[in-house]
Amino acid sequence: MMKKLKDLYKVNELDKYFLGGAVTYSTDKMEPDLRIDDREILDRICKEEGLYVIGDGWRKIEKNEATIMMHQMLRFDLAFLNSEVLSTEKVEHLISLLLRELDNNSRRFYTNWGNNPWEGNGKGGWNSLTDSTLDMSIAIGDSEKWVLFFKVGED
């Protein structure tokens, strides 16, 4: 059982800084279904949010890579990777708003990208969550909640 807790995008006025979304969902830890993996949970969230379901298109990543990608996706334009749109300070503030919803000790990280485009000379593939030309998502989960945030871009 999943329940939407907050629309972080609107509550925290993130729409002032980027096009996309950010939501947090709870998972019922009292009756865990061991047959449901993280990707299925993420697809359920996407379906609830009107996003595309990508199944195996979710790539599990380590915390360090997730942190770097979160900073870069918020700091730079998705279509023009060297075009800075937010300061480092503003990015840090936005990320803290997103992460304060989660337990620090048991995080799991996923993205819809095959690699980090800022580290591959702009090359990379992704599994689209939206109808936009580009989108990038980072999903972060702990034992009770998931935060899914994504940014869209047009070239």
XYZ file of N, CA and C in Angstrom:
465
model
N 0.842 -1.183 0.000
C 0.000 0.000 0.000
C 0.885 1.242 0.000
N 0.586 2.161 -0.896
C 1.343 3.402 -0.978
C 0.395 4.579 -0.827
N 0.934 5.636 -0.265
C 0.115 6.826 -0.048
C 0.961 8.059 -0.354
N 0.416 8.971 -1.139
C 1.115 10.221 -1.421
C 1.089 11.070 -0.162
N 2.261 11.511 0.258
C 2.367 12.340 1.449
C 2.382 13.821 1.117
N 3.244 14.200 0.184
C 3.386 15.618 -0.145
C 3.744 15.796 -1.605
N 3.287 16.905 -2.134
C 3.774 17.364 -3.426
C 4.872 18.374 -3.106
N 6.085 17.893 -2.992
C 7.208 18.739 -2.590
C 7.482 19.859 -3.585
N 7.132 19.616 -4.831
C 7.362 20.601 -5.885
C 6.581 21.876 -5.598
N 5.325 21.730 -5.216
C 4.489 22.902 -4.947
C 4.676 23.432 -3.529
N 4.730 22.537 -2.557
C 4.870 22.955 -1.159
C 6.130 23.798 -0.958
N 7.220 23.388 -1.580
C 8.496 24.089 -1.415
C 8.765 25.119 -2.508
N 7.755 25.374 -3.353
C 7.858 26.348 -4.441
C 9.053 26.086 -5.359
N 9.305 24.803 -5.626
C 10.405 24.438 -6.513
C 10.119 24.849 -7.950
N 8.835 25.069 -8.268
C 8.457 25.479 -9.623
C 9.040 26.848 -9.995
N 9.529 27.585 -9.024
C 10.211 28.855 -9.300
C 11.563 28.612 -9.966
N 12.103 27.401 -9.791
C 13.479 27.145 -10.207
C 13.628 26.149 -11.351
N 12.703 25.209 -11.487
C 12.816 24.249 -12.581
C 11.454 23.667 -12.924
N 11.315 23.240 -14.186
C 10.115 22.538 -14.627
C 10.283 21.069 -14.290
N 9.278 20.487 -13.703
C 9.360 19.083 -13.337
C 8.402 18.761 -12.231
N 8.879 18.000 -11.278
C 8.049 17.621 -10.156
C 8.876 17.002 -9.054
N 8.268 16.915 -7.875
C 8.904 16.283 -6.722
C 7.790 15.859 -5.771
N 7.761 14.584 -5.464
C 6.719 14.047 -4.590
C 7.332 13.084 -3.593
N 6.623 12.890 -2.501
C 7.030 11.884 -1.536
C 5.846 10.962 -1.278
N 6.140 9.682 -1.212
C 5.142 8.640 -0.963
C 5.591 7.794 0.207
N 4.625 7.319 0.974
C 4.939 6.376 2.048
C 4.681 4.967 1.548
N 5.417 4.035 2.126
C 5.161 2.622 1.875
C 4.780 1.999 3.206
N 3.923 1.021 3.160
C 3.439 0.377 4.379
C 4.496 -0.606 4.875
N 5.239 -0.210 5.897
C 6.292 -1.092 6.394
C 5.754 -2.152 7.357
N 4.510 -2.032 7.744
C 3.939 -3.030 8.645
C 3.715 -4.371 7.939
N 3.392 -4.316 6.664
C 3.153 -5.534 5.901
C 3.982 -5.507 4.629
N 5.276 -5.684 4.744
C 6.103 -5.610 3.540
C 5.819 -6.793 2.613
N 5.764 -6.481 1.338
C 5.591 -7.515 0.331
C 6.966 -7.736 -0.289
N 7.610 -8.802 0.106
C 8.980 -9.048 -0.332
C 9.079 -9.314 -1.828
N 7.945 -9.551 -2.474
C 7.943 -9.790 -3.915
C 8.013 -8.496 -4.701
N 7.741 -7.375 -4.073
C 7.757 -6.100 -4.769
C 9.138 -5.475 -4.623
N 9.779 -5.219 -5.750
C 11.102 -4.595 -5.660
C 10.981 -3.083 -5.834
N 12.086 -2.407 -5.654
C 12.101 -0.948 -5.709
C 11.580 -0.418 -7.043
N 11.945 -1.074 -8.140
C 11.527 -0.598 -9.459
C 10.011 -0.634 -9.606
N 9.386 -1.633 -9.040
C 7.931 -1.708 -9.094
C 7.302 -0.582 -8.260
N 7.896 -0.306 -7.120
C 7.412 0.807 -6.293
C 7.534 2.114 -7.074
N 8.681 2.327 -7.716
C 8.877 3.549 -8.486
C 7.891 3.645 -9.640
N 7.620 2.526 -10.296
C 6.642 2.541 -11.378
C 5.239 2.841 -10.865
N 4.914 2.364 -9.686
C 3.604 2.688 -9.096
C 3.489 4.183 -8.822
N 4.572 4.774 -8.323
C 4.579 6.215 -8.083
C 4.410 6.957 -9.408
N 5.158 6.538 -10.419
C 5.054 7.184 -11.731
C 3.632 7.109 -12.272
N 3.033 5.955 -12.147
C 1.660 5.791 -12.636
C 0.714 6.745 -11.906
N 0.859 6.844 -10.588
C 0.032 7.761 -9.793
C 0.229 9.215 -10.223
N 1.439 9.547 -10.640
C 1.778 10.918 -10.997
C 1.556 11.226 -12.483
N 1.079 10.244 -13.236
C 0.836 10.460 -14.655
C 2.101 10.436 -15.493
N 3.146 9.783 -14.974
C 4.407 9.652 -15.688
C 4.470 8.272 -16.340
N 5.410 8.106 -17.266
C 5.586 6.807 -17.901
C 6.175 5.799 -16.925
N 5.752 4.573 -17.058
C 6.292 3.445 -16.292
C 7.474 2.911 -17.090
N 8.638 2.744 -16.440
C 9.833 2.340 -17.190
C 10.443 1.020 -16.732
N 9.891 0.380 -15.723
C 10.325 -0.958 -15.314
C 11.817 -1.090 -15.110
N 12.438 -1.924 -15.932
C 13.882 -2.160 -15.819
C 14.714 -0.957 -16.262
N 14.049 0.087 -16.731
C 14.754 1.302 -17.123
C 15.272 2.110 -15.940
N 14.836 1.743 -14.736
C 15.392 2.378 -13.537
C 16.762 1.780 -13.269
N 17.771 2.626 -13.162
C 19.133 2.150 -12.871
C 19.471 2.477 -11.426
N 19.825 1.439 -10.680
C 20.235 1.638 -9.290
C 21.622 2.267 -9.287
N 21.786 3.294 -8.443
C 23.063 3.994 -8.367
C 23.458 4.141 -6.899
N 24.718 4.426 -6.698
C 25.236 4.641 -5.350
C 24.956 6.081 -4.911
N 25.037 6.295 -3.614
C 24.750 7.607 -3.046
C 25.626 8.695 -3.657
N 26.892 8.433 -3.842
C 27.810 9.428 -4.387
C 27.377 9.859 -5.789
N 27.042 8.895 -6.636
C 26.607 9.223 -7.992
C 25.278 9.983 -7.958
N 24.371 9.565 -7.091
C 23.080 10.248 -6.971
C 23.273 11.697 -6.535
N 24.161 11.909 -5.588
C 24.433 13.262 -5.097
C 24.974 14.145 -6.216
N 25.923 13.628 -6.961
C 26.510 14.387 -8.073
C 25.448 14.701 -9.123
N 24.658 13.691 -9.485
C 23.630 13.904 -10.510
C 22.556 14.883 -10.043
N 22.168 14.813 -8.765
C 21.182 15.763 -8.250
C 21.692 17.192 -8.382
N 22.938 17.396 -7.997
C 23.522 18.732 -8.086
C 23.567 19.210 -9.537
N 24.029 18.351 -10.423
C 24.189 18.761 -11.810
C 22.851 18.982 -12.504
N 21.866 18.117 -12.241
C 20.585 18.281 -12.919
C 19.873 19.558 -12.485
N 20.066 19.974 -11.248
C 19.448 21.215 -10.793
C 20.275 22.443 -11.175
N 21.571 22.304 -11.208
C 22.440 23.450 -11.482
C 22.492 23.817 -12.968
N 22.411 22.797 -13.841
C 22.594 23.033 -15.267
C 21.343 22.696 -16.073
N 21.250 23.283 -17.238
C 20.188 22.989 -18.192
C 20.383 21.565 -18.719
N 19.304 20.842 -18.943
C 19.419 19.471 -19.442
C 19.805 19.418 -20.918
N 19.360 20.391 -21.702
C 19.667 20.387 -23.131
C 21.046 20.978 -23.420
N 21.434 21.963 -22.638
C 22.721 22.642 -22.824
C 23.508 22.443 -21.536
N 24.245 21.363 -21.478
C 24.819 20.872 -20.233
C 25.780 21.836 -19.536
N 26.330 22.791 -20.256
C 27.255 23.749 -19.645
C 26.574 25.047 -19.248
N 25.289 25.140 -19.491
C 24.542 26.358 -19.187
C 24.003 26.305 -17.756
N 24.621 27.106 -16.888
C 24.233 27.128 -15.479
C 22.926 27.899 -15.313
N 21.962 27.295 -14.590
C 20.675 27.953 -14.358
C 20.444 28.283 -12.881
N 21.160 27.619 -11.987
C 21.048 27.901 -10.554
C 22.430 27.901 -9.914
N 22.589 28.720 -8.892
C 23.852 28.753 -8.163
C 24.007 27.491 -7.316
N 25.226 27.204 -6.953
C 25.507 26.063 -6.088
C 24.769 26.186 -4.765
N 24.712 27.389 -4.223
C 24.031 27.612 -2.949
C 22.540 27.299 -3.054
N 21.900 27.740 -4.140
C 20.473 27.485 -4.334
C 20.228 25.993 -4.533
N 21.110 25.320 -5.253
C 20.986 23.873 -5.460
C 21.063 23.143 -4.123
N 22.011 23.515 -3.286
C 22.147 22.892 -1.964
C 20.864 23.063 -1.143
N 20.297 24.240 -1.211
C 19.052 24.511 -0.479
C 17.914 23.633 -1.001
N 17.755 23.552 -2.304
C 16.675 22.743 -2.880
C 16.837 21.271 -2.545
N 18.056 20.772 -2.615
C 18.299 19.362 -2.292
C 17.998 19.095 -0.819
N 18.350 20.021 0.050
C 18.048 19.820 1.474
C 16.543 19.757 1.701
N 15.759 20.524 0.945
C 14.300 20.469 1.056
C 13.767 19.096 0.658
N 14.362 18.512 -0.369
C 13.918 17.208 -0.843
C 14.324 16.079 0.101
N 15.538 16.157 0.620
C 16.068 15.052 1.419
C 15.606 15.054 2.872
N 15.110 16.157 3.356
C 14.697 16.185 4.764
C 13.500 15.281 5.034
N 12.870 14.797 3.978
C 11.722 13.910 4.119
C 12.126 12.475 4.472
N 13.396 12.154 4.331
C 13.841 10.765 4.426
C 14.724 10.481 5.633
N 14.717 9.226 6.017
C 15.605 8.706 7.048
C 17.019 8.642 6.461
N 17.985 9.192 7.130
C 19.361 9.237 6.629
C 20.038 7.877 6.526
N 19.571 6.900 7.257
C 20.322 5.659 7.392
C 20.055 4.591 6.344
N 18.942 4.643 5.672
C 18.631 3.517 4.778
C 18.144 3.992 3.418
N 18.967 4.717 2.747
C 18.578 5.253 1.448
C 19.021 4.346 0.309
N 18.131 4.292 -0.688
C 18.423 3.600 -1.941
C 18.175 4.611 -3.059
N 18.981 4.555 -4.116
C 18.977 5.588 -5.142
C 18.802 4.986 -6.527
N 17.990 5.664 -7.352
C 17.749 5.235 -8.727
C 17.679 6.456 -9.633
N 17.962 6.231 -10.916
C 17.797 7.261 -11.934
C 17.217 6.623 -13.188
N 16.664 7.461 -14.045
C 16.155 6.978 -15.324
C 17.203 7.127 -16.429
N 18.405 7.516 -16.068
C 19.492 7.686 -17.043
C 20.460 6.504 -16.997
N 21.021 6.187 -18.144
C 21.994 5.104 -18.245
C 23.361 5.491 -17.725
N 23.666 6.790 -17.768
C 24.915 7.306 -17.201
C 24.733 8.787 -16.921
N 25.707 9.387 -16.333
C 25.654 10.817 -16.025
C 26.114 11.588 -17.265
N 25.237 12.354 -17.928
C 25.618 13.035 -19.163
C 26.703 14.098 -18.975
N 26.855 14.616 -17.768
C 27.895 15.616 -17.530
C 29.274 14.971 -17.452
N 29.313 13.670 -17.282
C 30.597 12.974 -17.208
C 30.901 12.190 -18.471
N 29.999 12.221 -19.439
C 30.203 11.466 -20.676
C 30.227 12.357 -21.898
N 30.738 13.578 -21.757
C 30.787 14.534 -22.857
C 29.425 14.741 -23.502
N 28.390 14.768 -22.691
C 27.047 15.013 -23.186
C 26.363 13.797 -23.765
N 27.058 12.680 -23.769
C 26.468 11.472 -24.328
C 25.763 10.694 -23.232
N 24.677 10.120 -23.592
C 23.961 9.312 -22.623
C 22.560 9.033 -23.099
N 22.002 8.013 -22.566
C 20.636 7.668 -22.903
C 19.796 7.632 -21.648
N 18.500 7.746 -21.840
C 17.601 7.731 -20.702
C 16.286 7.096 -21.104
N 15.543 6.736 -20.127
C 14.204 6.198 -20.303
C 13.243 7.298 -19.891
N 12.551 7.862 -20.853
C 11.702 9.030 -20.605
C 10.567 8.730 -19.646
N 10.353 9.665 -18.743
C 9.221 9.619 -17.824
C 8.104 10.547 -18.280
N 8.423 11.451 -19.218
C 7.481 12.494 -19.633
C 7.450 12.601 -21.150
N 6.592 13.485 -21.646
C 6.533 13.781 -23.076
C 7.517 14.870 -23.478
N 8.253 15.411 -22.542
C 9.220 16.464 -22.842
C 10.388 15.896 -23.639
N 11.121 16.791 -24.301
C 12.282 16.371 -25.077
C 13.287 15.652 -24.187
N 13.522 16.194 -23.003
C 14.469 15.621 -22.050
C 13.833 15.568 -20.670
N 14.185 14.575 -19.909
C 13.847 14.571 -18.490
C 14.876 13.745 -17.748
N 15.082 14.119 -16.520
C 16.009 13.389 -15.657
C 15.366 13.261 -14.292
N 15.483 12.073 -13.725
C 14.893 11.811 -12.431
C 15.889 11.152 -11.499
N 15.764 11.497 -10.244
C 16.461 10.800 -9.168
C 15.380 10.371 -8.185
N 15.397 9.103 -7.822
C 14.464 8.571 -6.836
C 15.273 8.100 -5.639
N 14.802 8.454 -4.459
C 15.525 8.126 -3.230
C 14.542 7.499 -2.265
N 14.880 6.320 -1.772
C 13.983 5.627 -0.874
C 14.645 5.231 0.422
N 13.822 5.136 1.457
C 14.275 4.565 2.714
C 13.265 3.500 3.118
N 13.280 3.077 4.342
C 12.426 1.965 4.760
C 10.939 2.303 4.772
N 10.596 3.587 4.794
C 9.197 3.979 4.885
C 8.714 4.910 3.790
N 9.623 5.599 3.108
C 9.224 6.628 2.153
C 10.091 6.599 0.908
N 9.524 7.189 -0.146
C 10.264 7.433 -1.382
C 10.064 8.887 -1.784
N 11.130 9.503 -2.257
C 11.047 10.814 -2.887
C 11.439 10.611 -4.341
N 10.567 11.070 -5.221
C 10.854 11.044 -6.657
C 10.863 12.484 -7.118
N 11.985 12.919 -7.684
C 11.968 14.243 -8.279
C 12.562 14.178 -9.658
N 12.013 15.030 -10.514
C 12.461 15.030 -11.902
C 12.428 16.449 -12.449
N 13.266 16.631 -13.437
C 13.376 17.917 -14.124
C 13.182 17.642 -15.602
N 12.464 18.522 -16.272
C 12.262 18.368 -17.710
C 12.956 19.512 -18.435
N 13.273 19.263 -19.686
C 13.927 20.279 -20.500
C 13.558 20.129 -21.960
N 13.704 21.207 -22.685
C 13.463 21.229 -24.119
C 14.703 21.792 -24.787
N 15.007 21.286 -25.975
C 16.159 21.847 -26.695
C 15.716 22.769 -27.788
